[in-house]
GROMACS .gro file of C-alpha atoms in nm:
model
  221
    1UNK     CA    1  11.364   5.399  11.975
    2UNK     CA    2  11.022   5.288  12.048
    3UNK     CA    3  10.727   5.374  12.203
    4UNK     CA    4  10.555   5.165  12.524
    5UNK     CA    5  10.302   5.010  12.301
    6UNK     CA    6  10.612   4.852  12.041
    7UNK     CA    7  10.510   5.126  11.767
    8UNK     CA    8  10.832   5.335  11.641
    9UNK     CA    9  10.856   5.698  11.775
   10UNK     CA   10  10.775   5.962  11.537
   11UNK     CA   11  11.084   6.104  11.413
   12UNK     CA   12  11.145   6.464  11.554
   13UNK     CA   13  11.046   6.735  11.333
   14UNK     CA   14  11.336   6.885  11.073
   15UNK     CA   15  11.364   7.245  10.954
   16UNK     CA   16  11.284   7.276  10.593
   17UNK     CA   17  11.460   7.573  10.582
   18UNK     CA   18  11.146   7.734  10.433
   19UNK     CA   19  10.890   7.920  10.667
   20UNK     CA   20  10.545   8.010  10.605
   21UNK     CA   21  10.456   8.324  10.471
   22UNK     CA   22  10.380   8.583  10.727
   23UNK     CA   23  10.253   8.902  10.680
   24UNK     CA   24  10.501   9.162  10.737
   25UNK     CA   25  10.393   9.442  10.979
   26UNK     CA   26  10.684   9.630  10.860
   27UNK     CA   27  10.627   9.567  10.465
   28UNK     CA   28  10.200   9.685  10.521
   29UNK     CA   29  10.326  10.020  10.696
   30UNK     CA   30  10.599  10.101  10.415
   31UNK     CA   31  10.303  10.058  10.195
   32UNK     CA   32  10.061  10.242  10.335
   33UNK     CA   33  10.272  10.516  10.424
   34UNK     CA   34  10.396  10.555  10.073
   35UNK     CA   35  10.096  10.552   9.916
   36UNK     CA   36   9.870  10.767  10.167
   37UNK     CA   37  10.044  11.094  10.061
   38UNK     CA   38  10.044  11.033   9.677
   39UNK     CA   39   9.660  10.972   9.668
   40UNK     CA   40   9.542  11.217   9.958
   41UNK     CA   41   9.567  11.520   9.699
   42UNK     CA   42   9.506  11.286   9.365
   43UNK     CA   43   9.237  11.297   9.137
   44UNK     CA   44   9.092  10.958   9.311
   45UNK     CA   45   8.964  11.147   9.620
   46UNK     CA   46   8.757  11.395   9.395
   47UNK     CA   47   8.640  11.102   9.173
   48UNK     CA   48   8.546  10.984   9.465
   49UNK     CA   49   8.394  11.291   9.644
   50UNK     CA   50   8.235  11.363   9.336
   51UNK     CA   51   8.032  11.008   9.309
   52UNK     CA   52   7.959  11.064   9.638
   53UNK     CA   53   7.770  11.366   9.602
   54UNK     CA   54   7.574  11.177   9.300
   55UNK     CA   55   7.459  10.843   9.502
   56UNK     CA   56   7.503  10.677   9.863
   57UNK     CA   57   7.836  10.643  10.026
   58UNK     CA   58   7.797  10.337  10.111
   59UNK     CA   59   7.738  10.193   9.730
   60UNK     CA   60   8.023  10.409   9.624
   61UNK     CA   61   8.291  10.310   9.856
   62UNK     CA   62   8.205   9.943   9.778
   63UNK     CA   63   8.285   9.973   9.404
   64UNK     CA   64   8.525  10.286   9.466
   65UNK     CA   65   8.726   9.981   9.696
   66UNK     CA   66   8.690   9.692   9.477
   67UNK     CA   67   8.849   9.893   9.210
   68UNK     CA   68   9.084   9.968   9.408
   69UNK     CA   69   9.144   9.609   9.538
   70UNK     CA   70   9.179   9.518   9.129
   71UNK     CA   71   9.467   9.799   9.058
   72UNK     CA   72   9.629   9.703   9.365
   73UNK     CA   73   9.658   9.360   9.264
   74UNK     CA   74   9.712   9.428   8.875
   75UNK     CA   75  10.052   9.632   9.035
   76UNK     CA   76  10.155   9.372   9.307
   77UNK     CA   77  10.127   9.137   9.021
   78UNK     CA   78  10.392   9.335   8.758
   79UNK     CA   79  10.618   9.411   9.058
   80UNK     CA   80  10.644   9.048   9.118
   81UNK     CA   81  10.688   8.938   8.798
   82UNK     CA   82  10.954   9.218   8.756
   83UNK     CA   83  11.129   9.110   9.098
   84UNK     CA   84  11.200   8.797   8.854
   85UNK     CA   85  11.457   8.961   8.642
   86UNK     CA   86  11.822   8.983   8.743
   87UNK     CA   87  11.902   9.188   9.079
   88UNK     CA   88  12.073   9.519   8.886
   89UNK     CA   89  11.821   9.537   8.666
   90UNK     CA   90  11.512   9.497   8.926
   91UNK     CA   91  11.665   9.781   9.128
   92UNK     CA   92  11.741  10.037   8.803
   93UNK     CA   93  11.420   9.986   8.689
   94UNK     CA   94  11.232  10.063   9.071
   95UNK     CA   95  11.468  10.355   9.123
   96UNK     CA   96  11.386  10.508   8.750
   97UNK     CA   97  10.993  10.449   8.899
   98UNK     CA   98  11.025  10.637   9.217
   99UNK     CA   99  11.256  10.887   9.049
  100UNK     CA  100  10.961  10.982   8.794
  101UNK     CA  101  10.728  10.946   9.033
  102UNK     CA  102  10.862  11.200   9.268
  103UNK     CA  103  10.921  11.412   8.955
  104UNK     CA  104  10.534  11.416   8.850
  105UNK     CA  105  10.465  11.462   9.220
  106UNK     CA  106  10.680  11.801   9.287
  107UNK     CA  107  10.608  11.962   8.909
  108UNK     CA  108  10.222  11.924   8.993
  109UNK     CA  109  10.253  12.072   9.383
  110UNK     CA  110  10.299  12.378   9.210
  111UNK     CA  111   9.905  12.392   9.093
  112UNK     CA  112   9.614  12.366   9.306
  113UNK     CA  113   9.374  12.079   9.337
  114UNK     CA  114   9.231  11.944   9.057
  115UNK     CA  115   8.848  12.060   8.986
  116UNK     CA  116   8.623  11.831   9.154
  117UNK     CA  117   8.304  11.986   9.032
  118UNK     CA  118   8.005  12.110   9.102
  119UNK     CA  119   7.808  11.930   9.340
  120UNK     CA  120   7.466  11.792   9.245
  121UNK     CA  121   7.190  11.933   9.436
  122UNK     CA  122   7.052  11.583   9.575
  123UNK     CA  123   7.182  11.247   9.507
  124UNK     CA  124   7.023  11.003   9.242
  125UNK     CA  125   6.765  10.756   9.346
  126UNK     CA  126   6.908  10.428   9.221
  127UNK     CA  127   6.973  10.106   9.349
  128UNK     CA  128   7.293  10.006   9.518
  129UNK     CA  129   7.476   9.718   9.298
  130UNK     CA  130   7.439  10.020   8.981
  131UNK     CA  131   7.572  10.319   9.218
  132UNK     CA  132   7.874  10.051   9.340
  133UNK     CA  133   7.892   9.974   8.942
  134UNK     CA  134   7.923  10.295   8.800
  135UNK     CA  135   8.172  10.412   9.138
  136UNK     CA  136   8.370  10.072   9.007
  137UNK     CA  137   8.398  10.181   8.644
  138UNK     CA  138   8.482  10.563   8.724
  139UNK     CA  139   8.765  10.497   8.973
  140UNK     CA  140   8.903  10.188   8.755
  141UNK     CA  141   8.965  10.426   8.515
  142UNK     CA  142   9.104  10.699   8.678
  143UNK     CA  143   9.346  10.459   8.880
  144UNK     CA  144   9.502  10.335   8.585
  145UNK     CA  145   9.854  10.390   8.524
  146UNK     CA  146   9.843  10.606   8.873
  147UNK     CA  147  10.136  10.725   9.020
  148UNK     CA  148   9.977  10.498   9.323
  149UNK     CA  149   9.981  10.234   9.080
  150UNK     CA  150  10.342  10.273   8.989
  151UNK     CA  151  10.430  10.307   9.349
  152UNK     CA  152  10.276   9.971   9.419
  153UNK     CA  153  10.462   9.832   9.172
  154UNK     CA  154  10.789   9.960   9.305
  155UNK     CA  155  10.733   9.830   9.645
  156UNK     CA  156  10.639   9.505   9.510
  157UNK     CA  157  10.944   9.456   9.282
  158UNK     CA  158  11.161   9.543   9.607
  159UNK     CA  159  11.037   9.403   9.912
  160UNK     CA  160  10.957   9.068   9.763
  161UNK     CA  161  10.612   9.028   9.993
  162UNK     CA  162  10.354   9.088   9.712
  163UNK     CA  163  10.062   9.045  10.027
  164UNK     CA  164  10.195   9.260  10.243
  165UNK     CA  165  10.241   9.550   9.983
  166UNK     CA  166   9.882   9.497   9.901
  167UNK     CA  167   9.726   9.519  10.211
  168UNK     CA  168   9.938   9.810  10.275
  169UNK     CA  169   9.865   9.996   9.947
  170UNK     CA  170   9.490   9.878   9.941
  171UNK     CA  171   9.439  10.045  10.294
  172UNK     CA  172   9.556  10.354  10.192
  173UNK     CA  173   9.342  10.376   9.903
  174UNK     CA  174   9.057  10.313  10.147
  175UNK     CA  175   9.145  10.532  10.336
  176UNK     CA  176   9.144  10.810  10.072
  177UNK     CA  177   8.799  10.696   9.926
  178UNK     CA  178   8.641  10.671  10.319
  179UNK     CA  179   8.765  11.034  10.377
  180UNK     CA  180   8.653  11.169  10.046
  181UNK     CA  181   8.311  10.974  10.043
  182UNK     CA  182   8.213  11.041  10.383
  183UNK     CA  183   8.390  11.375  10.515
  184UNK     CA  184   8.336  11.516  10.127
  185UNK     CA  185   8.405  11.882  10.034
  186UNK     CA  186   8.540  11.979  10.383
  187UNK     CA  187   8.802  11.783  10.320
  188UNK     CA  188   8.914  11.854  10.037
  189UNK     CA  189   8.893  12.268  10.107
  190UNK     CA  190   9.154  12.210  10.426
  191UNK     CA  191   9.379  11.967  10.251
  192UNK     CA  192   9.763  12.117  10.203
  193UNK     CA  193   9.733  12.010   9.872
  194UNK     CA  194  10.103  12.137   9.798
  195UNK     CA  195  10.259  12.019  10.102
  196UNK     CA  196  10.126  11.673  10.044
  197UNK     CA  197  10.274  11.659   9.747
  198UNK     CA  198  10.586  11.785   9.778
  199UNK     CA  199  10.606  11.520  10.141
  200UNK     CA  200  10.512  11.256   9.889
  201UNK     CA  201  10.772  11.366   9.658
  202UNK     CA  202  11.028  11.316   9.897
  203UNK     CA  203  10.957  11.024   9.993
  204UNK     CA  204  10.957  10.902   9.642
  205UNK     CA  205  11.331  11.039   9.612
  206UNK     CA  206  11.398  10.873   9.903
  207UNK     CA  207  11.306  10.522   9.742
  208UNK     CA  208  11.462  10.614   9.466
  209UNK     CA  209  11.778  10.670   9.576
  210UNK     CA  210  11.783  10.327   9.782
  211UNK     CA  211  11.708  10.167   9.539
  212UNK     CA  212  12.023  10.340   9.299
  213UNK     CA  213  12.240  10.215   9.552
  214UNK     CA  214  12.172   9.929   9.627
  215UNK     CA  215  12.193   9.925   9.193
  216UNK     CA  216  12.541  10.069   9.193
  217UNK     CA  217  12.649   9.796   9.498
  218UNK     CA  218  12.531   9.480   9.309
  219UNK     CA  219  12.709   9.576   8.981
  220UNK     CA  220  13.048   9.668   9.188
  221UNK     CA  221  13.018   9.365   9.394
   0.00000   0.00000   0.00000
């Protein structure tokens, strides 16, 4: 076939049978939802409210949310480089995560909030880039090995859409360190701080169990 001018036609276009990524709407929202919970009553929102009451908001939730950006991504990355081991195994090893998870989360429902300390009577003059710094260092810290953390990792390992999970996951860590930076002590005197947790707990058994399953039906398959 050929075109007016005497040039060949351009062959029509043939699946690859690979499409682009896409961000899943679906994948962000499991993410977000799962995390939200675990961190609303977690030590990260009075790390956070505590820096707060030491510097600016604004410098703290910069380095408050590029620590979190780093955990995030340190956890995407081991759940996708677990999702790389054979299917049983991926899924025992995510349901044993959840499972402990939701463990931690209904043992420590059963004590109050942890101490977030006394406030400082005014905030410390000092510029923003060492505020954002020392929010950075504090909440790096604190994050590590988090149940949010471990959570992340989970979803990661499972869904198999490590950019999804981390937009999800990073948004609800936002989320925590907006309320706790700008709303401050308010907010954490009205949270639930039990009810959170145990709602978080669930939802941790619920992953949990999924994931079992879908263990027990690969190995009997």
């Amino acid at each position: 076939m050929e075109h007016r001018n005497g040039l060949p036609a351009p062959r029509p276009a043939v699946p690859s049978g690979r499409e682009s990524p896409v961000l899943s709407l679906t994948v962000i929202a499991t993410a977000y939802v799962l995390v939200l919970p675990v961190e609303l009553p977690d030590k990260t929102l009075f790390a956070s409210l505590v820096l707060a009451t030491r510097f600016a908001p604004l410098p703290v939730f910069v380095g408050v949310g590029a620590a979190f950006g780093v955990q995030v991504a340190i956890a995407v990355t081991a759940g996708s480089l677990l999702s790389l081991l054979p299917g049983p195994l991926v899924s025992g090893v995510v349901a044993v995560l959840f499972l402990v998870g939701a463990v931690l989360l209904w043992r420590s429902a059963r004590s109050g909030p942890e101490d977030a300390g006394e406030a400082a009577e005014r905030r410390e003059q000092t510029s923003f880039l060492r505020a954002a710094a020392i929010s950075f260092g504090v909440l790096f810290a604190a994050e590590w090995g988090d149940l949010s953390q471990l959570a992340t990792a989970g979803l990661a390992a499972r869904l198999d859409d490590p950019v999804s999970v981390f937009i999800g996951a990073w948004a609800a860590l936002l989320t925590v360190s907006g309320l706790a930076v700008f709303l401050g002590k308010k907010l954490a005197d009205r949270l639930p701080v039990a009810l959170i947790r145990r709602v978080a707990a669930l939802l941790f058994l619920v992953f949990a169990v999924v994931a079992a399953v879908e263990t027990v039906r690969t190995l009997t398959s």
